[in-house]
Coordinates of N, CA, C and O in Angstrom, one line a residue:
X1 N 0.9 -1.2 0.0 CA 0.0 0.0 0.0 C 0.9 1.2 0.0 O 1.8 1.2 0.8
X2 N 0.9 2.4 -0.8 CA 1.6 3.2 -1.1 C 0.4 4.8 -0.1 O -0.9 4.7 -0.1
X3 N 1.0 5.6 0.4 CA 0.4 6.9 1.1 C 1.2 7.6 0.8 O 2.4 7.4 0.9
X4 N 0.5 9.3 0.0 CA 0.9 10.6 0.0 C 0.7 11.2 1.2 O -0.4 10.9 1.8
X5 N 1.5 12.0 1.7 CA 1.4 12.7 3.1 C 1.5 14.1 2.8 O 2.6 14.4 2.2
X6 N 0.7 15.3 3.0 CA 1.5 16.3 3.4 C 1.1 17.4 4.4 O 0.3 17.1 5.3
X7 N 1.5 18.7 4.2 CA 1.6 18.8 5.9 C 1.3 20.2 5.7 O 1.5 20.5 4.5
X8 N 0.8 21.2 6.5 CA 0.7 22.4 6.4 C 0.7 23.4 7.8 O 0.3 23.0 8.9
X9 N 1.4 24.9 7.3 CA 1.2 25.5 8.5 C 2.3 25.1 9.3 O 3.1 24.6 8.6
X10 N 2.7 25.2 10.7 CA 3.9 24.8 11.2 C 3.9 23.4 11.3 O 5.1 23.2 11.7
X11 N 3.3 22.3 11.1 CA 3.4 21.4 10.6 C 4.9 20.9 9.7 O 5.6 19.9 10.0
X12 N 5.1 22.1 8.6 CA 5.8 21.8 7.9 C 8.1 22.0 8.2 O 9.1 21.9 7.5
X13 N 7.3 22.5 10.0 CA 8.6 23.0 10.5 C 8.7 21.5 11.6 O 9.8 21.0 12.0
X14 N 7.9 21.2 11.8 CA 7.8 20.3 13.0 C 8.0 18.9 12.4 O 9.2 18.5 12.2
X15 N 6.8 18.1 12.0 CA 6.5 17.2 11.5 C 8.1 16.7 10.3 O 8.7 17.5 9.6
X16 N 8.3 15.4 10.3 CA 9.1 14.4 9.8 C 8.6 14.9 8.3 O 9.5 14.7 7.5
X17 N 7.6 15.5 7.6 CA 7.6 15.9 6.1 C 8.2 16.8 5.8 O 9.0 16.9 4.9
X18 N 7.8 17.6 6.4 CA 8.8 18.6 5.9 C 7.6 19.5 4.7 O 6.5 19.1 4.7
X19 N 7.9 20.2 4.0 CA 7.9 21.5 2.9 C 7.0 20.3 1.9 O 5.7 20.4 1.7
X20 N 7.6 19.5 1.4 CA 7.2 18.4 0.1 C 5.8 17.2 0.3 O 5.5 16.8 1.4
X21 N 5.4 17.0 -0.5 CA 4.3 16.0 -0.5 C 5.4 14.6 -0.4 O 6.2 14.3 -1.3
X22 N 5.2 13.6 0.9 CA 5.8 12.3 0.8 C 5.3 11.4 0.4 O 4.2 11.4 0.9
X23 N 5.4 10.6 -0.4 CA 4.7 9.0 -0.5 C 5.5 7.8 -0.2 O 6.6 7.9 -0.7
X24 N 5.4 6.8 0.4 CA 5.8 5.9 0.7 C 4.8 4.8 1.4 O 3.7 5.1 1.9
X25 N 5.6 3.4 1.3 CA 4.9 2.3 1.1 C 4.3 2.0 3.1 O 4.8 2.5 4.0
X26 N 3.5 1.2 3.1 CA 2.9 0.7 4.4 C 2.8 -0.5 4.0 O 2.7 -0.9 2.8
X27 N 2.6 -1.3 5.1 CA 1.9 -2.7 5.2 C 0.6 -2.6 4.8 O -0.1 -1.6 4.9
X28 N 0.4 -3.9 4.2 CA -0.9 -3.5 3.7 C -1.5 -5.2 4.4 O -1.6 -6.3 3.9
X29 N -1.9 -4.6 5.7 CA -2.9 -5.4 6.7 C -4.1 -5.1 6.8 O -5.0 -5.9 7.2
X30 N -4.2 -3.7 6.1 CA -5.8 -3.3 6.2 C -6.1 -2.8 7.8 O -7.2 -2.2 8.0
X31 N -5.5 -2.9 8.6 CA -5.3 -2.0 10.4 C -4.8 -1.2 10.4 O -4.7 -0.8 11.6
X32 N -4.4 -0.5 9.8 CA -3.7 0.9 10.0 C -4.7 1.7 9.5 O -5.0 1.8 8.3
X33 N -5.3 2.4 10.9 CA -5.6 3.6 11.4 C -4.5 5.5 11.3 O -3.4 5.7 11.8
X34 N -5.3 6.2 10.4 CA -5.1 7.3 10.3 C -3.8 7.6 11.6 O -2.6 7.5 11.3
X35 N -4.4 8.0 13.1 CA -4.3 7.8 14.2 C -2.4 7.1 14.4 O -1.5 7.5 15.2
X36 N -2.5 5.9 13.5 CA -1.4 5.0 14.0 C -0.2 5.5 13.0 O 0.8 4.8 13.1
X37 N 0.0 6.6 12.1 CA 0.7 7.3 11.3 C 1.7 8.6 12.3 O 2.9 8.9 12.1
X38 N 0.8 9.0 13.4 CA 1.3 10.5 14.1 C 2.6 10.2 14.7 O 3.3 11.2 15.0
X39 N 3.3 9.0 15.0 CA 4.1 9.2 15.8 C 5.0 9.2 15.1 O 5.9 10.1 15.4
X40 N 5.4 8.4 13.9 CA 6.4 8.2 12.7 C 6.9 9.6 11.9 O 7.9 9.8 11.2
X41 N 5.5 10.6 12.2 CA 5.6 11.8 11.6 C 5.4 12.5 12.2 O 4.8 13.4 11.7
X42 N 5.7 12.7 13.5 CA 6.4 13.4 14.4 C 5.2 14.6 15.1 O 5.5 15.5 15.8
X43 N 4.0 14.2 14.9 CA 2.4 15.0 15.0 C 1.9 14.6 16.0 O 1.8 13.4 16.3
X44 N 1.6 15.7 16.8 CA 1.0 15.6 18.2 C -0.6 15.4 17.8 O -0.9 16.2 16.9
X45 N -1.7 14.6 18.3 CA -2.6 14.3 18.0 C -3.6 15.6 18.2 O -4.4 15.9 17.4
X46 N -3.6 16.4 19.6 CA -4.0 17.2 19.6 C -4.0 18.7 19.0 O -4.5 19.8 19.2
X47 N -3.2 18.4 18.2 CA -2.2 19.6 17.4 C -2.9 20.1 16.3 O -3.0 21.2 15.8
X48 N -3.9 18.2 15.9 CA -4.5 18.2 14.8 C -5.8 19.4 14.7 O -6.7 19.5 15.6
X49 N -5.8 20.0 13.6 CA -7.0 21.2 13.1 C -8.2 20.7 12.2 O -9.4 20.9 12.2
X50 N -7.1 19.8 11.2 CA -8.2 19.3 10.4 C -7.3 18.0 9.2 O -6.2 18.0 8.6
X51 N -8.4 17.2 9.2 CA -7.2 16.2 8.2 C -8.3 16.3 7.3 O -9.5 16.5 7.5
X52 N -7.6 16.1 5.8 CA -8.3 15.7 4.3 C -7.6 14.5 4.0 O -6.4 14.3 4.1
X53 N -8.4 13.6 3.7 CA -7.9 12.0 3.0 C -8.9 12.6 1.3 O -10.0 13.1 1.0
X54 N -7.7 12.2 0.7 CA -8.2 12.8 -1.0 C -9.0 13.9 -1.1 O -10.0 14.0 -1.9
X55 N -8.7 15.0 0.0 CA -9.4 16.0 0.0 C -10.5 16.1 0.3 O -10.6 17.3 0.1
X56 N -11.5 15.7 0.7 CA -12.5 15.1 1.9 C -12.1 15.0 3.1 O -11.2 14.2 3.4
X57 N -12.7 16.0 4.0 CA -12.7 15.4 5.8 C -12.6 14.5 6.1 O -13.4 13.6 5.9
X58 N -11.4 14.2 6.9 CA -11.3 12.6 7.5 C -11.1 12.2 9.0 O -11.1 13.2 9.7
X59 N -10.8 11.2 9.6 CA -10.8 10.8 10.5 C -9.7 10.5 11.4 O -9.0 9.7 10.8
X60 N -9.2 10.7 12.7 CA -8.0 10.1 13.2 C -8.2 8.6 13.1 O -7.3 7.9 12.7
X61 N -9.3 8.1 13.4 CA -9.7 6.5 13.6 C -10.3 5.6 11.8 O -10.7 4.6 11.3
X62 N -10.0 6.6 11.4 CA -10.3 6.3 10.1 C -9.2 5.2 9.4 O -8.0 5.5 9.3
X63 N -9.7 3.5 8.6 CA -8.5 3.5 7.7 C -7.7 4.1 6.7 O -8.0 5.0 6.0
X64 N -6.8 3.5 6.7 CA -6.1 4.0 6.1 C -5.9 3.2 4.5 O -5.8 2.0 4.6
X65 N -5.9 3.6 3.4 CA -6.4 2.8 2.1 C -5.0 2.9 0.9 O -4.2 3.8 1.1
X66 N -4.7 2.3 0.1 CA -4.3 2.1 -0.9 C -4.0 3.2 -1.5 O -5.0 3.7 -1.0
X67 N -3.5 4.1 -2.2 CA -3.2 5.8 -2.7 C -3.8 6.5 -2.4 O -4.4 7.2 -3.2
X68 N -3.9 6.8 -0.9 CA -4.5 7.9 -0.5 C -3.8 8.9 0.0 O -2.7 8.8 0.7
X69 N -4.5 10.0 -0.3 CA -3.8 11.1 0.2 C -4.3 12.1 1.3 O -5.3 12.8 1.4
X70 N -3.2 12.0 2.0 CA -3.2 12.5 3.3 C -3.0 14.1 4.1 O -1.8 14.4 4.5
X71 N -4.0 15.0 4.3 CA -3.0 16.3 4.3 C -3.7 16.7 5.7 O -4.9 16.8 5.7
X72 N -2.7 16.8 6.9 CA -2.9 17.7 8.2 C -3.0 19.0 8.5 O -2.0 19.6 8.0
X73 N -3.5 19.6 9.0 CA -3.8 21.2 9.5 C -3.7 21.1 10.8 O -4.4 20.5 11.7
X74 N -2.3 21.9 10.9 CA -2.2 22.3 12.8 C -3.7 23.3 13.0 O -4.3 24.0 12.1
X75 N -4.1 23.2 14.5 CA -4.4 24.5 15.1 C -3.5 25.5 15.0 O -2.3 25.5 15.0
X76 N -4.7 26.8 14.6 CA -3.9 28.0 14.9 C -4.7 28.6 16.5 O -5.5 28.0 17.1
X77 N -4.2 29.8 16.9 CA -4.8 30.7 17.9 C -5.9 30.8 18.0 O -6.6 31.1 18.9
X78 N -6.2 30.4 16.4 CA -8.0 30.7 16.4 C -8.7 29.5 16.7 O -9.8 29.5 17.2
X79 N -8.1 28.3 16.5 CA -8.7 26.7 16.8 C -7.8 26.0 18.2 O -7.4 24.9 18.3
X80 N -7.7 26.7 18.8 CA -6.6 26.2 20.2 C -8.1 25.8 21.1 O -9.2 26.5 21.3
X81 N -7.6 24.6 21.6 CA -8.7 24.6 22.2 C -8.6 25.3 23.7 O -9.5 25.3 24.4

């Protein structure tokens, strides 16, 4: 299973992506949860603002699928909880 990742906002100073859209391979068990990606990429779960899977709202508990693409939104000042 192959995943594009990318990242926005300070995200892109923090997080293991960095500036660029990544792709790279996963196990493909069909259990990997959204959720089970944050630590490898360096993202605090609460940090999270908003995720798009292929550009659509998605889920932390959400699977995770075959070419999908992945993009996080830190909170800002205005979404702090």
């Amino acid at each position: 299973m192959r995943v594009t990742i990318a990242v926005h906002g300070h995200f892109r100073q923090t997080s293991s992506i960095g500036n660029d859209e990544v792709t790279f391979p996963l196990p493909d068990t069909g259990d990997v949860r959204i959720r089970d990606l944050l630590d490898n990429l360096n993202i605090i779960e609460e940090e999270i603002w908003r995720i798009l899977v292929n550009g659509r709202p998605g889920r932390l508990d959400e699977a995770v699928r075959h070419r999908v693409k992945l993009e996080f939104y830190p909170r800002d000042r205005q979404h702090a909880a």
